[in-house]
Short mmCIF file of C-alpha atoms in Angstrom, two decimals:
data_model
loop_
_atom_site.label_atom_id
_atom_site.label_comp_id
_atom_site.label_asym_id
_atom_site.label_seq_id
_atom_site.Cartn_x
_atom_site.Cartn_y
_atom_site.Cartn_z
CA UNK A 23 18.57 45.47 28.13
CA UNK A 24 17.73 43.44 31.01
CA UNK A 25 14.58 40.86 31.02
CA UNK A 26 11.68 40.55 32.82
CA UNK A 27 13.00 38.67 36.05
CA UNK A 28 10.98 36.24 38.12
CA UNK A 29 11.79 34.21 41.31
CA UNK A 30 11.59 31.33 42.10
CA UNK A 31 11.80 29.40 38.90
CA UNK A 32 10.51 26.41 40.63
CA UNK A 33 8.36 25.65 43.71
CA UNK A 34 6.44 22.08 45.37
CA UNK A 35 4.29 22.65 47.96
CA UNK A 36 1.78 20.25 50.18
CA UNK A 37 -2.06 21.42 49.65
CA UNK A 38 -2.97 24.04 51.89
CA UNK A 39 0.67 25.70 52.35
CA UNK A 40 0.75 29.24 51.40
CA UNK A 41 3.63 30.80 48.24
CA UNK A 42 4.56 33.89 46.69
CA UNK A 43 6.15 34.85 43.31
CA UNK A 44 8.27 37.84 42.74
CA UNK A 45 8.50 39.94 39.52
CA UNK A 46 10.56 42.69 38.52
CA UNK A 47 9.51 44.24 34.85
CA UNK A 48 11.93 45.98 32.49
CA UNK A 49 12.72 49.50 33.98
CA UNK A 50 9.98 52.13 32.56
CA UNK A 51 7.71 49.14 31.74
CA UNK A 52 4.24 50.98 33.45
CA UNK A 53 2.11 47.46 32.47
CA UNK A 54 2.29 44.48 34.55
CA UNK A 55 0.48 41.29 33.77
CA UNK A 56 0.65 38.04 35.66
CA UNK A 57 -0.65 34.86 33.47
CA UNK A 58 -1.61 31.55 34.54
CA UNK A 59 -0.20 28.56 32.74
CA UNK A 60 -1.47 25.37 33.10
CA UNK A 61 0.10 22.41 31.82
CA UNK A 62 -0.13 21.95 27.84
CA UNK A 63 -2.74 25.35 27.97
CA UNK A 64 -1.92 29.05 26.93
CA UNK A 65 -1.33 31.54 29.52
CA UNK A 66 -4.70 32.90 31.00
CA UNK A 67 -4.42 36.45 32.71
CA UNK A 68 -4.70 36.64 35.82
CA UNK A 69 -4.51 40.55 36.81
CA UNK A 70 -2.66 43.50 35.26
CA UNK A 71 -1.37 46.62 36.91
CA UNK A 72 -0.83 50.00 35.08
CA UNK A 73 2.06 51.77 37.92
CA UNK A 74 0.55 50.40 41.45
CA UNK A 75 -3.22 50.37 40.02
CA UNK A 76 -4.70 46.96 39.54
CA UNK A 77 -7.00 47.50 36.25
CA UNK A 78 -8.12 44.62 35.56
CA UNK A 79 -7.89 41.60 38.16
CA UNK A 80 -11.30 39.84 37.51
CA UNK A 81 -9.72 36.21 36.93
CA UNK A 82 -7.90 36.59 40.14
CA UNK A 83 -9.72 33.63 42.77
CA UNK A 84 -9.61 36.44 45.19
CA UNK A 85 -10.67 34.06 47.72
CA UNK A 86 -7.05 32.65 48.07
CA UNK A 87 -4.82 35.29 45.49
CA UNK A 88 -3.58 38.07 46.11
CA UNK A 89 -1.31 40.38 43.82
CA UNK A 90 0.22 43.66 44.32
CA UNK A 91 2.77 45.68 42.78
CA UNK A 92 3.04 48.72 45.94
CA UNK A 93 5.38 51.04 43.99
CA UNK A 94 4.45 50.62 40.39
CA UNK A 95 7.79 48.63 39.81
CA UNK A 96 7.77 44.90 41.78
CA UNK A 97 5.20 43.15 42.01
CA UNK A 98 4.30 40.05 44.06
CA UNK A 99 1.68 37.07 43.46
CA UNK A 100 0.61 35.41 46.81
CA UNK A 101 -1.54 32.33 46.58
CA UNK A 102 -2.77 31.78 50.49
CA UNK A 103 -3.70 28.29 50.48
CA UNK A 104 -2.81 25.94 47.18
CA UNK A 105 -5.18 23.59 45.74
CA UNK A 106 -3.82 20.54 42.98
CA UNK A 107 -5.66 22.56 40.52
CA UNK A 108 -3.02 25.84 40.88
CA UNK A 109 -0.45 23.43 39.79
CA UNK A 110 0.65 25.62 36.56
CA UNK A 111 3.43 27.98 35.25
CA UNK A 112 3.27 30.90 36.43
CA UNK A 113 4.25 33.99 34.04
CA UNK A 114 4.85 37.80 34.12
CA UNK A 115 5.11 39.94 31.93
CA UNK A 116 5.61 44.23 31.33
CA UNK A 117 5.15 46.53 28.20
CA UNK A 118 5.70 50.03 28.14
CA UNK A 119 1.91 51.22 27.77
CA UNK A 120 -1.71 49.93 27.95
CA UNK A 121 -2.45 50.17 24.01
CA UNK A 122 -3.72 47.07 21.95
CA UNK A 123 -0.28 47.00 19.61
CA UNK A 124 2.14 46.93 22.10
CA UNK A 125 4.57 43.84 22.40
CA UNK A 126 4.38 41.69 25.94
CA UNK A 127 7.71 41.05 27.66
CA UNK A 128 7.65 37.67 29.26
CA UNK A 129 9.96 36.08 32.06
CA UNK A 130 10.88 32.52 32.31
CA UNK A 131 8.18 31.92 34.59
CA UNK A 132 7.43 30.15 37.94
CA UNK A 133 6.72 26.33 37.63
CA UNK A 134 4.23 25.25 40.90
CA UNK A 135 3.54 21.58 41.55
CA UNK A 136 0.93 21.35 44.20
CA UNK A 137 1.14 17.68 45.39
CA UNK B 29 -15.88 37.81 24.99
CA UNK B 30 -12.99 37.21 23.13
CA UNK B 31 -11.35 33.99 21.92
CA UNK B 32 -8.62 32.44 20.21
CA UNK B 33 -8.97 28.69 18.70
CA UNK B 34 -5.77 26.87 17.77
CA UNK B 35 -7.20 23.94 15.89
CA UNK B 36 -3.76 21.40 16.54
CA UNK B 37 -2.67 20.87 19.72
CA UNK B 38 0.46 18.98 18.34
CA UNK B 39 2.09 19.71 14.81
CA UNK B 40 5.05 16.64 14.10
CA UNK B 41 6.68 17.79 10.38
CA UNK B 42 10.03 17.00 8.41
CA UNK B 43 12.68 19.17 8.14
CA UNK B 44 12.23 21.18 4.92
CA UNK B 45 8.69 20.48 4.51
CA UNK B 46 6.08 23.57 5.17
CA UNK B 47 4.90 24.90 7.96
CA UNK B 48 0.76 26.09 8.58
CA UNK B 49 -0.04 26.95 12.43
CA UNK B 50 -4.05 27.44 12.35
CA UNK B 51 -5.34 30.45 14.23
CA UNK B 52 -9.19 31.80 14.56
CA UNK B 53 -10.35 34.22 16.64
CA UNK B 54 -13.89 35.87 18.14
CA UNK B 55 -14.28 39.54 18.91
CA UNK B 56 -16.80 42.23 18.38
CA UNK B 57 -13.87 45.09 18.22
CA UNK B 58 -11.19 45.53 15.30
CA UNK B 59 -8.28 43.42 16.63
CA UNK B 60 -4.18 43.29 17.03
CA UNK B 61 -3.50 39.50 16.44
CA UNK B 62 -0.15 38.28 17.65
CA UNK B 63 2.01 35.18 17.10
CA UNK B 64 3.81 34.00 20.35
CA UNK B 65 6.85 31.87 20.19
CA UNK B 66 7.78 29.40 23.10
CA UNK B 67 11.37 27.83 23.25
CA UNK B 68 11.89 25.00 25.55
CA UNK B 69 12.41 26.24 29.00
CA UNK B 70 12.72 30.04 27.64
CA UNK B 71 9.76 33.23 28.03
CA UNK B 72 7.67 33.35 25.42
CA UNK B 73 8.62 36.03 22.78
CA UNK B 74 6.82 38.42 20.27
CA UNK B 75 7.09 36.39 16.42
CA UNK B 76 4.49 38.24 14.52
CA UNK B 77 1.52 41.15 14.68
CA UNK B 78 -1.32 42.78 13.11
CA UNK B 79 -3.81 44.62 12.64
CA UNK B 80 -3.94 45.49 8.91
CA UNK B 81 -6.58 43.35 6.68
CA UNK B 82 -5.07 41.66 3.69
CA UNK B 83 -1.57 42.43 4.51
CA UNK B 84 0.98 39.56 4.83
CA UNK B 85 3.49 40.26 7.90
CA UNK B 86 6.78 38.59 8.17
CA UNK B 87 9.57 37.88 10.70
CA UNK B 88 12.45 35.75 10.94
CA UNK B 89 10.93 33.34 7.84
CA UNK B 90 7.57 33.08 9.03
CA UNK B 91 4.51 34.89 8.03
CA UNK B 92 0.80 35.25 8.42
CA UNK B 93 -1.79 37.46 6.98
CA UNK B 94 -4.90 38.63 9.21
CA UNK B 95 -7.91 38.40 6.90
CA UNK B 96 -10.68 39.95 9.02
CA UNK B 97 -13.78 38.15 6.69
CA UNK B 98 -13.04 34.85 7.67
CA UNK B 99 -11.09 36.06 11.27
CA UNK B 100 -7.88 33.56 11.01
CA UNK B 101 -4.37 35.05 10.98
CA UNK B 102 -2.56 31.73 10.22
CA UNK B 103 1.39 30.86 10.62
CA UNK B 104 3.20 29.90 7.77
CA UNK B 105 7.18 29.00 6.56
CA UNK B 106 7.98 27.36 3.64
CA UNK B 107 10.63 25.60 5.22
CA UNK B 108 10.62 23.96 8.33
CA UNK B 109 14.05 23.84 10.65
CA UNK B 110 14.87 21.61 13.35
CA UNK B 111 15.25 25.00 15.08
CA UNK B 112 11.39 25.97 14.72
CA UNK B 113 10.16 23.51 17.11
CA UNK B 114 8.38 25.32 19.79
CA UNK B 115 5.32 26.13 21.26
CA UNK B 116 3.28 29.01 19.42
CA UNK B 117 0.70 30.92 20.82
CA UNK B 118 -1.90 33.26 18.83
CA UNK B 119 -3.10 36.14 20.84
CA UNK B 120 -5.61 38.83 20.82
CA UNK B 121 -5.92 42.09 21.75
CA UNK B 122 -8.94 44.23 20.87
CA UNK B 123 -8.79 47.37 23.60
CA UNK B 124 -5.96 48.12 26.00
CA UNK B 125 -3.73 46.15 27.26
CA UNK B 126 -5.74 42.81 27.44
CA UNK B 127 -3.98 40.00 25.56
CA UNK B 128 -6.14 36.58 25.26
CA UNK B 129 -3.82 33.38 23.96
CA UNK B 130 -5.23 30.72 22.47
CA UNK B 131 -4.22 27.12 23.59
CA UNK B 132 -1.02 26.82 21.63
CA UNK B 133 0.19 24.70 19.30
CA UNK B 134 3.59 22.42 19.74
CA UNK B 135 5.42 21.76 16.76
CA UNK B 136 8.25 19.65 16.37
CA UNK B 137 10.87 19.43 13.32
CA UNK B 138 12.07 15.93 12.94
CA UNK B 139 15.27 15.53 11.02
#
C-alpha cells in the first residue's frame, strides 16, 4: 500500500518569499490533516479536510496560510510570506474517517528553514 | 481544551534496562489516547491506543494502560533495544478526528 506522499522534503527560503507543500493521502483516505512541527515540539494541527471541506482550520494564521485540498484527494499548504518563526516540519497526514479511534497516516514531512 | 503533558523531554537508558515514557492528559470528554513512534528521518507511526479503563494494551513489546482516575496512559518495555530509540508522541483524541500530541519525548538506547 502506498504512503502518504509529500513534496518537497526540504525547503530554505529568505523572509518574506512565498512556498507551497504538496500532499497526496493514501487512496480512499476522506481525512486530511496538515500539522505543524517545530523543532524539538509535537506536531500542532494546523487544518483538516474531510473530501474538499475544510472542518476545522482554526490554527491556520490565515493572514499568510492558505490550505486547500480542491478535489477531496491533493491537497496543498501555501504560506504567502515566511516569517523565522514558520521555520518547522511540516507534516500530513490521512485516515479513512473522522472518528476518535482511527489511526493517522503520516508522511515524511516537509523540513522549512526560514533564514 | 485538551492537553497532553510529556513530563521528559529527553530519556538516555542502557540497553536491557526498562523503559517508562510519562504521559498525562486534560479533557472533559471520554478519550482515545495514542502512542506515536518517530524514527529518525521516518513519518511518525501508530505504536499503541485506547480507550478502555484498566486495560493494558500491547504492541511490538511495549505497553501502556489508560487509567482514566488519575488520566496518564504511560509507555512501558521491560527491555530496552538499541532499536527503540526514537521520538514518542502521546496523543489525544476526544471527538472526531482531532488528534492533540503532546511535546514528545526522545529516548535513546545506549549500548
Amino acid at each position: 500500500e502506498a504512503g502518504v506522499t509529500q513534496s518537497p522534503r526540504y525547503a530554505v527560503l529568505q523572509e518574506g518569499q512565498a512556498v507551497s507543500f504538496w500532499c497526496d493521502p493514501i487512496s480512499g483516505h476522506d481525512t486530511l490533516y496538515w500539522y505543524q512541527q517545530p523543532r524539538d515540539q509535537g506536531p500542532q494541527l494546523l487544518v483538516y479536510f474531510r473530501d474538499e471541506a475544510v472542518i476545522d482550520n482554526s490554527q491556520l494564521p490565515s493572514d499568510r496560510f492558505s490550505a486547500v485540498r480542491p478535489k477531496g484527494t491533493n491537497s496543498t499548504l501555501k504560506i504567502q510570506s515566511a516569517k523565522q518563526g514558520d521555520t518547522a516540519t511540516y507534516l500530513c497526514a490521512s485516515s479513512p474517517g473522522t472518528i476518535s479511534n482511527e489511526r493517522l497516516f503520516f508522511g515524511h514531512g516537509t523540513k522549512l528553514s526560514v533564514l | 481544551g485538551d492537553s497532553v503533558t510529556q513530563t521528559e523531554g529527553l530519556v538516555t537508558l542502557t540497553k536491557g534496562l526498562p523503559v517508562m515514557l510519562n504521559c498525562t492528559y486534560q479533557t472533559t470528554y471520554s478519550p482515545f489516547l495514542f502512542w506515536y513512534v518517530q524514527h529518525l528521518n521516518e513519518a511518525p507511526k501508530l505504536l499503541l491506543k485506547s480507550s478502555t479503563d484498566n486495560k493494558r494494551t500491547e504492541h511490538q513489546g511495549f505497553y501502556a494502560t489508560l487509567h482514566k482516575s488519575s488520566s496518564s496512559f504511560h509507555l512501558q518495555k521491560s527491555s530496552a533495544q538499541l532499536s527503540d530509540s526514537a521520538l514518542y508522541y502521546c496523543a489525544l483524541n476526544n471527538a472526531g478526528a482531532k488528534l492533540t500530541f503532546g511535546g514528545g519525548t526522545r529516548l535513546t538506547v545506549r549500548p
